[in-house]
């Protein structure tokens, strides 16, 4: 997978060199390119923004630099991901969907956002997804691009050493992950649930599922299925 990032703060994406195991880049699994949007400006001040049409506070990122960047990079076969609080929610399902793409081009907004015509024009040549990592506002889209990148690339075949660990994670299958424990069996008066020491894999699996269902019902009723089976009793949750 090729990953391109368009940003006015390229140093903000330096963690990509740290957070993505070098082996993923060295092996060719990932091909990462961070671009300073200002390289597509032509004035002495390297201007990337201007005041909003219609008035209002703040500045808007101009269309020309993005347009020239897209022209130079080429968008064929790419999915443009625009990180914005006004985007569709980023979910594990969307992470899986984006992990199927050959190339992602992240457009990181700043200020009041990117001129909408940039996205409208890009949509005439390729897929564009405006994506939000949560209902809150950051100073820019770079942090969201990092978060989305991490969630997506870890799903790529060969990225995780043990692909099996992906199966029982939170949000896979619509449930939050069950609690996890490791040695020692007793710590500061807190004991590991005995079922986990029983060696009864069926009972362990059932306990883990019940814990996941319980956690999901308690913490994320929005994810909970209309009817959950807890302790063998069908529990109907409030709609
Ligand atoms: N919530 C997201 S993705 C965002 C981007 C910029 N500010 O907030």
PDB file of C-alpha atoms and ligand atoms in Angstrom:
ATOM      1  CA  UNK A   1       0.000   0.000   0.000  1.00  0.00           C
ATOM      2  CA  UNK A   2       1.186   3.464  -0.946  1.00  0.00           C
ATOM      3  CA  UNK A   3       0.403   6.244   1.530  1.00  0.00           C
ATOM      4  CA  UNK A   4       0.659   9.923   0.592  1.00  0.00           C
ATOM      5  CA  UNK A   5       0.099  12.804   3.007  1.00  0.00           C
ATOM      6  CA  UNK A   6      -0.500  16.413   2.002  1.00  0.00           C
ATOM      7  CA  UNK A   7       0.060  18.784   4.944  1.00  0.00           C
ATOM      8  CA  UNK A   8       1.414  22.228   5.805  1.00  0.00           C
ATOM      9  CA  UNK A   9       3.052  20.667   8.867  1.00  0.00           C
ATOM     10  CA  UNK A  10       5.072  17.703   7.511  1.00  0.00           C
ATOM     11  CA  UNK A  11       7.020  17.374  10.752  1.00  0.00           C
ATOM     12  CA  UNK A  12       3.718  16.520  12.457  1.00  0.00           C
ATOM     13  CA  UNK A  13       3.741  13.257  10.516  1.00  0.00           C
ATOM     14  CA  UNK A  14       7.275  12.350  11.532  1.00  0.00           C
ATOM     15  CA  UNK A  15       5.843   9.673  13.880  1.00  0.00           C
ATOM     16  CA  UNK A  16       5.009   7.689  10.758  1.00  0.00           C
ATOM     17  CA  UNK A  17       8.696   6.856  10.553  1.00  0.00           C
ATOM     18  CA  UNK A  18       8.572   5.619  14.150  1.00  0.00           C
ATOM     19  CA  UNK A  19       5.105   4.149  14.591  1.00  0.00           C
ATOM     20  CA  UNK A  20       5.082   2.078  11.410  1.00  0.00           C
ATOM     21  CA  UNK A  21       7.605  -0.730  11.893  1.00  0.00           C
ATOM     22  CA  UNK A  22      10.541  -0.155   9.609  1.00  0.00           C
ATOM     23  CA  UNK A  23      10.166  -3.709   8.438  1.00  0.00           C
ATOM     24  CA  UNK A  24       6.798  -2.828   6.880  1.00  0.00           C
ATOM     25  CA  UNK A  25       8.490  -0.134   4.814  1.00  0.00           C
ATOM     26  CA  UNK A  26      11.678  -2.137   4.204  1.00  0.00           C
ATOM     27  CA  UNK A  27       9.662  -5.129   3.036  1.00  0.00           C
ATOM     28  CA  UNK A  28       7.726  -2.983   0.598  1.00  0.00           C
ATOM     29  CA  UNK A  29       4.424  -3.601   2.404  1.00  0.00           C
ATOM     30  CA  UNK A  30       4.161   0.162   2.862  1.00  0.00           C
ATOM     31  CA  UNK A  31       5.415   3.033   0.709  1.00  0.00           C
ATOM     32  CA  UNK A  32       5.061   6.276   2.664  1.00  0.00           C
ATOM     33  CA  UNK A  33       5.390   9.803   1.193  1.00  0.00           C
ATOM     34  CA  UNK A  34       4.818  12.973   3.214  1.00  0.00           C
ATOM     35  CA  UNK A  35       4.474  16.156   1.141  1.00  0.00           C
ATOM     36  CA  UNK A  36       4.646  19.783   2.274  1.00  0.00           C
ATOM     37  CA  UNK A  37       1.687  21.468   0.576  1.00  0.00           C
ATOM     38  CA  UNK A  38       3.710  24.674   0.299  1.00  0.00           C
ATOM     39  CA  UNK A  39       5.862  23.107  -2.410  1.00  0.00           C
ATOM     40  CA  UNK A  40       2.882  23.778  -4.688  1.00  0.00           C
ATOM     41  CA  UNK A  41       2.761  27.505  -3.914  1.00  0.00           C
ATOM     42  CA  UNK A  42       4.409  30.130  -6.120  1.00  0.00           C
ATOM     43  CA  UNK A  43       4.408  33.369  -4.184  1.00  0.00           C
ATOM     44  CA  UNK A  44       7.214  34.634  -1.958  1.00  0.00           C
ATOM     45  CA  UNK A  45       5.109  34.025   1.169  1.00  0.00           C
ATOM     46  CA  UNK A  46       4.196  30.497   0.061  1.00  0.00           C
ATOM     47  CA  UNK A  47       0.534  31.287   0.709  1.00  0.00           C
ATOM     48  CA  UNK A  48      -1.810  28.327   1.265  1.00  0.00           C
ATOM     49  CA  UNK A  49      -4.865  30.015   2.769  1.00  0.00           C
ATOM     50  CA  UNK A  50      -7.199  32.957   2.353  1.00  0.00           C
ATOM     51  CA  UNK A  51     -10.331  34.460   3.888  1.00  0.00           C
ATOM     52  CA  UNK A  52     -13.629  32.582   3.496  1.00  0.00           C
ATOM     53  CA  UNK A  53     -16.164  33.653   0.856  1.00  0.00           C
ATOM     54  CA  UNK A  54     -19.367  34.647   2.621  1.00  0.00           C
ATOM     55  CA  UNK A  55     -17.409  36.026   5.553  1.00  0.00           C
ATOM     56  CA  UNK A  56     -16.791  34.458   8.921  1.00  0.00           C
ATOM     57  CA  UNK A  57     -13.813  33.906  11.144  1.00  0.00           C
ATOM     58  CA  UNK A  58     -10.668  32.031  10.240  1.00  0.00           C
ATOM     59  CA  UNK A  59      -9.008  31.108   6.977  1.00  0.00           C
ATOM     60  CA  UNK A  60      -9.675  28.488   4.317  1.00  0.00           C
ATOM     61  CA  UNK A  61      -7.029  26.414   2.548  1.00  0.00           C
ATOM     62  CA  UNK A  62      -6.827  27.542  -1.075  1.00  0.00           C
ATOM     63  CA  UNK A  63      -7.715  25.095  -3.881  1.00  0.00           C
ATOM     64  CA  UNK A  64      -4.720  25.746  -6.147  1.00  0.00           C
ATOM     65  CA  UNK A  65      -1.956  24.085  -4.069  1.00  0.00           C
ATOM     66  CA  UNK A  66      -4.047  20.948  -3.516  1.00  0.00           C
ATOM     67  CA  UNK A  67      -5.072  20.882  -7.177  1.00  0.00           C
ATOM     68  CA  UNK A  68      -1.480  21.105  -8.369  1.00  0.00           C
ATOM     69  CA  UNK A  69      -0.389  18.526  -5.804  1.00  0.00           C
ATOM     70  CA  UNK A  70      -3.068  16.073  -6.961  1.00  0.00           C
ATOM     71  CA  UNK A  71      -2.063  16.725 -10.569  1.00  0.00           C
ATOM     72  CA  UNK A  72       1.601  15.996  -9.834  1.00  0.00           C
ATOM     73  CA  UNK A  73       1.012  13.001  -7.571  1.00  0.00           C
ATOM     74  CA  UNK A  74      -1.710  11.585  -9.774  1.00  0.00           C
ATOM     75  CA  UNK A  75      -4.865  10.165  -8.216  1.00  0.00           C
ATOM     76  CA  UNK A  76      -5.420   7.173 -10.451  1.00  0.00           C
ATOM     77  CA  UNK A  77      -6.259   4.153  -8.336  1.00  0.00           C
ATOM     78  CA  UNK A  78      -6.069   6.212  -5.150  1.00  0.00           C
ATOM     79  CA  UNK A  79      -8.611   6.908  -2.440  1.00  0.00           C
ATOM     80  CA  UNK A  80      -8.381  10.461  -1.148  1.00  0.00           C
ATOM     81  CA  UNK A  81      -8.997  10.578   2.604  1.00  0.00           C
ATOM     82  CA  UNK A  82      -9.844  14.008   3.976  1.00  0.00           C
ATOM     83  CA  UNK A  83      -9.721  14.126   7.756  1.00  0.00           C
ATOM     84  CA  UNK A  84     -12.377  16.556   8.992  1.00  0.00           C
ATOM     85  CA  UNK A  85     -14.810  16.821  11.922  1.00  0.00           C
ATOM     86  CA  UNK A  86     -17.591  17.045   9.335  1.00  0.00           C
ATOM     87  CA  UNK A  87     -16.742  13.648   7.855  1.00  0.00           C
ATOM     88  CA  UNK A  88     -18.297  10.218   8.105  1.00  0.00           C
ATOM     89  CA  UNK A  89     -17.400   8.393  11.343  1.00  0.00           C
ATOM     90  CA  UNK A  90     -14.181   6.381  11.213  1.00  0.00           C
ATOM     91  CA  UNK A  91     -14.983   2.865  12.391  1.00  0.00           C
ATOM     92  CA  UNK A  92     -13.297  -0.517  12.398  1.00  0.00           C
ATOM     93  CA  UNK A  93     -15.481  -1.408   9.434  1.00  0.00           C
ATOM     94  CA  UNK A  94     -14.184   1.622   7.513  1.00  0.00           C
ATOM     95  CA  UNK A  95     -10.633   0.671   8.517  1.00  0.00           C
ATOM     96  CA  UNK A  96     -11.179  -2.728   6.925  1.00  0.00           C
ATOM     97  CA  UNK A  97     -12.632  -1.067   3.819  1.00  0.00           C
ATOM     98  CA  UNK A  98      -9.696   1.326   3.442  1.00  0.00           C
ATOM     99  CA  UNK A  99      -7.266  -1.565   3.993  1.00  0.00           C
ATOM    100  CA  UNK A 100      -8.450  -3.016   0.683  1.00  0.00           C
ATOM    101  CA  UNK A 101      -7.235   0.030  -1.252  1.00  0.00           C
ATOM    102  CA  UNK A 102      -3.950   0.076  -3.158  1.00  0.00           C
ATOM    103  CA  UNK A 103      -3.243   3.715  -2.293  1.00  0.00           C
ATOM    104  CA  UNK A 104      -4.486   6.274   0.178  1.00  0.00           C
ATOM    105  CA  UNK A 105      -3.847  10.008  -0.296  1.00  0.00           C
ATOM    106  CA  UNK A 106      -4.475  11.894   2.948  1.00  0.00           C
ATOM    107  CA  UNK A 107      -5.405  15.566   2.625  1.00  0.00           C
ATOM    108  CA  UNK A 108      -4.842  17.130   6.036  1.00  0.00           C
ATOM    109  CA  UNK A 109      -6.871  20.267   6.601  1.00  0.00           C
ATOM    110  CA  UNK A 110      -6.027  23.199   8.841  1.00  0.00           C
ATOM    111  CA  UNK A 111      -7.752  26.423   9.873  1.00  0.00           C
ATOM    112  CA  UNK A 112     -11.441  26.347   8.823  1.00  0.00           C
ATOM    113  CA  UNK A 113     -10.828  23.580   6.327  1.00  0.00           C
ATOM    114  CA  UNK A 114     -10.085  22.907   2.676  1.00  0.00           C
ATOM    115  CA  UNK A 115     -11.934  24.713  -0.154  1.00  0.00           C
ATOM    116  CA  UNK A 116     -14.747  22.262  -1.007  1.00  0.00           C
ATOM    117  CA  UNK A 117     -13.944  22.475  -4.724  1.00  0.00           C
ATOM    118  CA  UNK A 118     -10.713  20.532  -4.059  1.00  0.00           C
ATOM    119  CA  UNK A 119     -12.786  17.546  -2.949  1.00  0.00           C
ATOM    120  CA  UNK A 120     -15.459  18.059  -5.580  1.00  0.00           C
ATOM    121  CA  UNK A 121     -12.808  18.103  -8.329  1.00  0.00           C
ATOM    122  CA  UNK A 122     -10.990  15.070  -6.913  1.00  0.00           C
ATOM    123  CA  UNK A 123     -14.314  13.175  -6.934  1.00  0.00           C
ATOM    124  CA  UNK A 124     -14.444  13.597 -10.707  1.00  0.00           C
ATOM    125  CA  UNK A 125     -11.386  11.342 -11.010  1.00  0.00           C
ATOM    126  CA  UNK A 126     -11.332   9.058  -7.949  1.00  0.00           C
ATOM    127  CA  UNK A 127     -12.890   8.011  -4.666  1.00  0.00           C
ATOM    128  CA  UNK A 128     -12.906  10.677  -1.951  1.00  0.00           C
ATOM    129  CA  UNK A 129     -13.835   9.916   1.676  1.00  0.00           C
ATOM    130  CA  UNK A 130     -14.284  12.726   4.180  1.00  0.00           C
ATOM    131  CA  UNK A 131     -13.642  11.012   7.519  1.00  0.00           C
ATOM    132  CA  UNK A 132     -13.880  12.024  11.177  1.00  0.00           C
ATOM    133  CA  UNK A 133     -12.191  10.173  14.025  1.00  0.00           C
ATOM    134  CA  UNK A 134     -14.614  11.648  16.530  1.00  0.00           C
ATOM    135  CA  UNK A 135     -17.079  14.376  17.411  1.00  0.00           C
ATOM    136  CA  UNK A 136     -14.504  16.929  18.441  1.00  0.00           C
ATOM    137  CA  UNK A 137     -12.351  19.522  16.714  1.00  0.00           C
ATOM    138  CA  UNK A 138      -8.580  19.342  16.457  1.00  0.00           C
ATOM    139  CA  UNK A 139      -6.264  22.054  15.187  1.00  0.00           C
ATOM    140  CA  UNK A 140      -5.714  20.079  12.015  1.00  0.00           C
ATOM    141  CA  UNK A 141      -6.174  16.791  10.264  1.00  0.00           C
ATOM    142  CA  UNK A 142      -2.695  15.355  10.830  1.00  0.00           C
ATOM    143  CA  UNK A 143      -3.433  13.571  14.121  1.00  0.00           C
ATOM    144  CA  UNK A 144      -6.519  12.007  12.560  1.00  0.00           C
ATOM    145  CA  UNK A 145      -4.479  10.899   9.545  1.00  0.00           C
ATOM    146  CA  UNK A 146      -2.008   9.191  11.908  1.00  0.00           C
ATOM    147  CA  UNK A 147      -4.822   7.443  13.776  1.00  0.00           C
ATOM    148  CA  UNK A 148      -6.523   6.254  10.607  1.00  0.00           C
ATOM    149  CA  UNK A 149      -3.183   5.109   9.183  1.00  0.00           C
ATOM    150  CA  UNK A 150      -2.410   3.005  12.239  1.00  0.00           C
ATOM    151  CA  UNK A 151      -5.863   1.413  12.309  1.00  0.00           C
ATOM    152  CA  UNK A 152      -5.699   0.585   8.586  1.00  0.00           C
ATOM    153  CA  UNK A 153      -2.155  -0.661   8.087  1.00  0.00           C
ATOM    154  CA  UNK A 154      -2.326  -3.071  11.025  1.00  0.00           C
ATOM    155  CA  UNK A 155      -5.036  -4.896   9.087  1.00  0.00           C
ATOM    156  CA  UNK A 156      -2.828  -5.440   6.042  1.00  0.00           C
ATOM    157  CA  UNK A 157      -1.855  -9.072   5.529  1.00  0.00           C
ATOM    158  CA  UNK A 158       1.665  -9.584   6.822  1.00  0.00           C
ATOM    159  CA  UNK A 159       1.787  -6.436   8.946  1.00  0.00           C
ATOM    160  CA  UNK A 160       0.924  -8.039  12.277  1.00  0.00           C
ATOM    161  CA  UNK A 161       3.218 -10.847  13.342  1.00  0.00           C
ATOM    162  CA  UNK A 162       0.256 -12.811  14.672  1.00  0.00           C
ATOM    163  CA  UNK A 163      -2.837 -12.164  12.572  1.00  0.00           C
ATOM    164  CA  UNK A 164      -4.888 -14.192  15.062  1.00  0.00           C
ATOM    165  CA  UNK A 165      -4.610 -11.323  17.559  1.00  0.00           C
ATOM    166  CA  UNK A 166      -6.771  -9.213  15.254  1.00  0.00           C
ATOM    167  CA  UNK A 167      -9.740 -11.510  15.606  1.00  0.00           C
ATOM    168  CA  UNK A 168     -10.847 -10.814  19.195  1.00  0.00           C
ATOM    169  CA  UNK A 169     -10.118  -7.105  19.302  1.00  0.00           C
ATOM    170  CA  UNK A 170     -12.653  -4.491  20.269  1.00  0.00           C
ATOM    171  CA  UNK A 171     -15.136  -3.641  17.531  1.00  0.00           C
ATOM    172  CA  UNK A 172     -14.410  -6.784  15.555  1.00  0.00           C
ATOM    173  CA  UNK A 173     -17.839  -8.405  15.364  1.00  0.00           C
ATOM    174  CA  UNK A 174     -19.522  -5.396  16.932  1.00  0.00           C
ATOM    175  CA  UNK A 175     -18.410  -6.105  20.498  1.00  0.00           C
ATOM    176  CA  UNK A 176     -15.878  -4.500  22.832  1.00  0.00           C
ATOM    177  CA  UNK A 177     -12.991  -6.741  23.827  1.00  0.00           C
ATOM    178  CA  UNK A 178     -13.191  -8.816  27.016  1.00  0.00           C
ATOM    179  CA  UNK A 179     -10.827  -7.993  29.922  1.00  0.00           C
ATOM    180  CA  UNK A 180      -7.365  -9.528  29.703  1.00  0.00           C
ATOM    181  CA  UNK A 181      -5.006 -10.833  32.402  1.00  0.00           C
ATOM    182  CA  UNK A 182      -1.475 -12.169  32.675  1.00  0.00           C
ATOM    183  CA  UNK A 183       0.849 -13.419  35.436  1.00  0.00           C
ATOM    184  CA  UNK A 184       0.914 -13.278  38.419  1.00  0.00           C
ATOM    185  CA  UNK A 185      -2.346 -15.132  39.186  1.00  0.00           C
ATOM    186  CA  UNK A 186      -2.796 -12.940  42.293  1.00  0.00           C
ATOM    187  CA  UNK A 187      -1.662  -9.317  42.526  1.00  0.00           C
ATOM    188  CA  UNK A 188      -2.304  -6.948  45.441  1.00  0.00           C
ATOM    189  CA  UNK A 189      -5.284  -9.024  46.466  1.00  0.00           C
ATOM    190  CA  UNK A 190      -6.754  -9.136  42.985  1.00  0.00           C
ATOM    191  CA  UNK A 191      -7.060 -12.646  41.539  1.00  0.00           C
ATOM    192  CA  UNK A 192      -7.339 -13.663  37.909  1.00  0.00           C
ATOM    193  CA  UNK A 193     -10.876 -15.054  37.254  1.00  0.00           C
ATOM    194  CA  UNK A 194     -10.581 -18.797  38.018  1.00  0.00           C
ATOM    195  CA  UNK A 195     -12.158 -19.828  34.704  1.00  0.00           C
ATOM    196  CA  UNK A 196      -9.074 -18.472  32.915  1.00  0.00           C
ATOM    197  CA  UNK A 197      -6.882 -20.854  34.914  1.00  0.00           C
ATOM    198  CA  UNK A 198      -9.201 -23.832  34.364  1.00  0.00           C
ATOM    199  CA  UNK A 199      -7.852 -25.015  31.036  1.00  0.00           C
ATOM    200  CA  UNK A 200     -11.474 -25.479  29.926  1.00  0.00           C
ATOM    201  CA  UNK A 201     -11.301 -23.722  26.570  1.00  0.00           C
ATOM    202  CA  UNK A 202     -15.057 -23.903  26.014  1.00  0.00           C
ATOM    203  CA  UNK A 203     -15.779 -22.312  29.376  1.00  0.00           C
ATOM    204  CA  UNK A 204     -13.067 -19.691  28.756  1.00  0.00           C
ATOM    205  CA  UNK A 205     -14.530 -18.788  25.377  1.00  0.00           C
ATOM    206  CA  UNK A 206     -18.028 -18.534  26.856  1.00  0.00           C
ATOM    207  CA  UNK A 207     -16.795 -16.367  29.740  1.00  0.00           C
ATOM    208  CA  UNK A 208     -14.902 -14.064  27.369  1.00  0.00           C
ATOM    209  CA  UNK A 209     -17.957 -13.675  25.142  1.00  0.00           C
ATOM    210  CA  UNK A 210     -20.203 -12.903  28.084  1.00  0.00           C
ATOM    211  CA  UNK A 211     -17.687 -10.323  29.346  1.00  0.00           C
ATOM    212  CA  UNK A 212     -17.562  -8.719  25.893  1.00  0.00           C
ATOM    213  CA  UNK A 213     -21.359  -8.606  25.664  1.00  0.00           C
ATOM    214  CA  UNK A 214     -21.620  -7.184  29.191  1.00  0.00           C
ATOM    215  CA  UNK A 215     -18.998  -4.509  28.527  1.00  0.00           C
ATOM    216  CA  UNK A 216     -20.630  -3.550  25.257  1.00  0.00           C
ATOM    217  CA  UNK A 217     -24.072  -3.267  26.860  1.00  0.00           C
ATOM    218  CA  UNK A 218     -22.709  -1.188  29.745  1.00  0.00           C
ATOM    219  CA  UNK A 219     -20.264   1.077  27.887  1.00  0.00           C
ATOM    220  CA  UNK A 220     -21.549   1.240  24.335  1.00  0.00           C
ATOM    221  CA  UNK A 221     -25.301   0.659  24.241  1.00  0.00           C
ATOM    222  CA  UNK A 222     -25.160   2.179  20.771  1.00  0.00           C
ATOM    223  CA  UNK A 223     -23.226  -0.890  19.632  1.00  0.00           C
ATOM    224  CA  UNK A 224     -25.159  -3.431  21.678  1.00  0.00           C
ATOM    225  CA  UNK A 225     -27.392  -5.733  19.679  1.00  0.00           C
ATOM    226  CA  UNK A 226     -31.158  -5.500  20.470  1.00  0.00           C
ATOM    227  CA  UNK A 227     -30.983  -8.804  22.294  1.00  0.00           C
ATOM    228  CA  UNK A 228     -27.879 -10.118  24.029  1.00  0.00           C
ATOM    229  CA  UNK A 229     -27.549 -13.452  25.665  1.00  0.00           C
ATOM    230  CA  UNK A 230     -26.031 -12.937  29.099  1.00  0.00           C
ATOM    231  CA  UNK A 231     -25.540 -15.875  31.428  1.00  0.00           C
ATOM    232  CA  UNK A 232     -27.833 -17.898  29.203  1.00  0.00           C
ATOM    233  CA  UNK A 233     -30.724 -15.481  29.775  1.00  0.00           C
ATOM    234  CA  UNK A 234     -31.902 -13.352  26.850  1.00  0.00           C
ATOM    235  CA  UNK A 235     -31.680  -9.751  27.961  1.00  0.00           C
ATOM    236  CA  UNK A 236     -33.523  -7.166  25.884  1.00  0.00           C
ATOM    237  CA  UNK A 237     -31.808  -3.801  25.993  1.00  0.00           C
ATOM    238  CA  UNK A 238     -33.675  -0.559  25.780  1.00  0.00           C
ATOM    239  CA  UNK A 239     -33.964   0.520  22.182  1.00  0.00           C
TER     240      UNK A 239
HETATM  241  N1  LIG B   1     -12.452  15.027  14.209  1.00  0.00           N
HETATM  242  C1  LIG B   1     -11.535  15.210  13.214  1.00  0.00           C
HETATM  243  S1  LIG B   1     -11.154  13.983  12.160  1.00  0.00           S
HETATM  244  C2  LIG B   1     -10.875  16.484  13.044  1.00  0.00           C
HETATM  245  C3  LIG B   1     -10.014  16.869  12.047  1.00  0.00           C
HETATM  246  C4  LIG B   1      -9.686  18.169  12.342  1.00  0.00           C
HETATM  247  N2  LIG B   1     -10.329  18.515  13.467  1.00  0.00           N
HETATM  248  O1  LIG B   1     -11.061  17.485  13.921  1.00  0.00           O
END
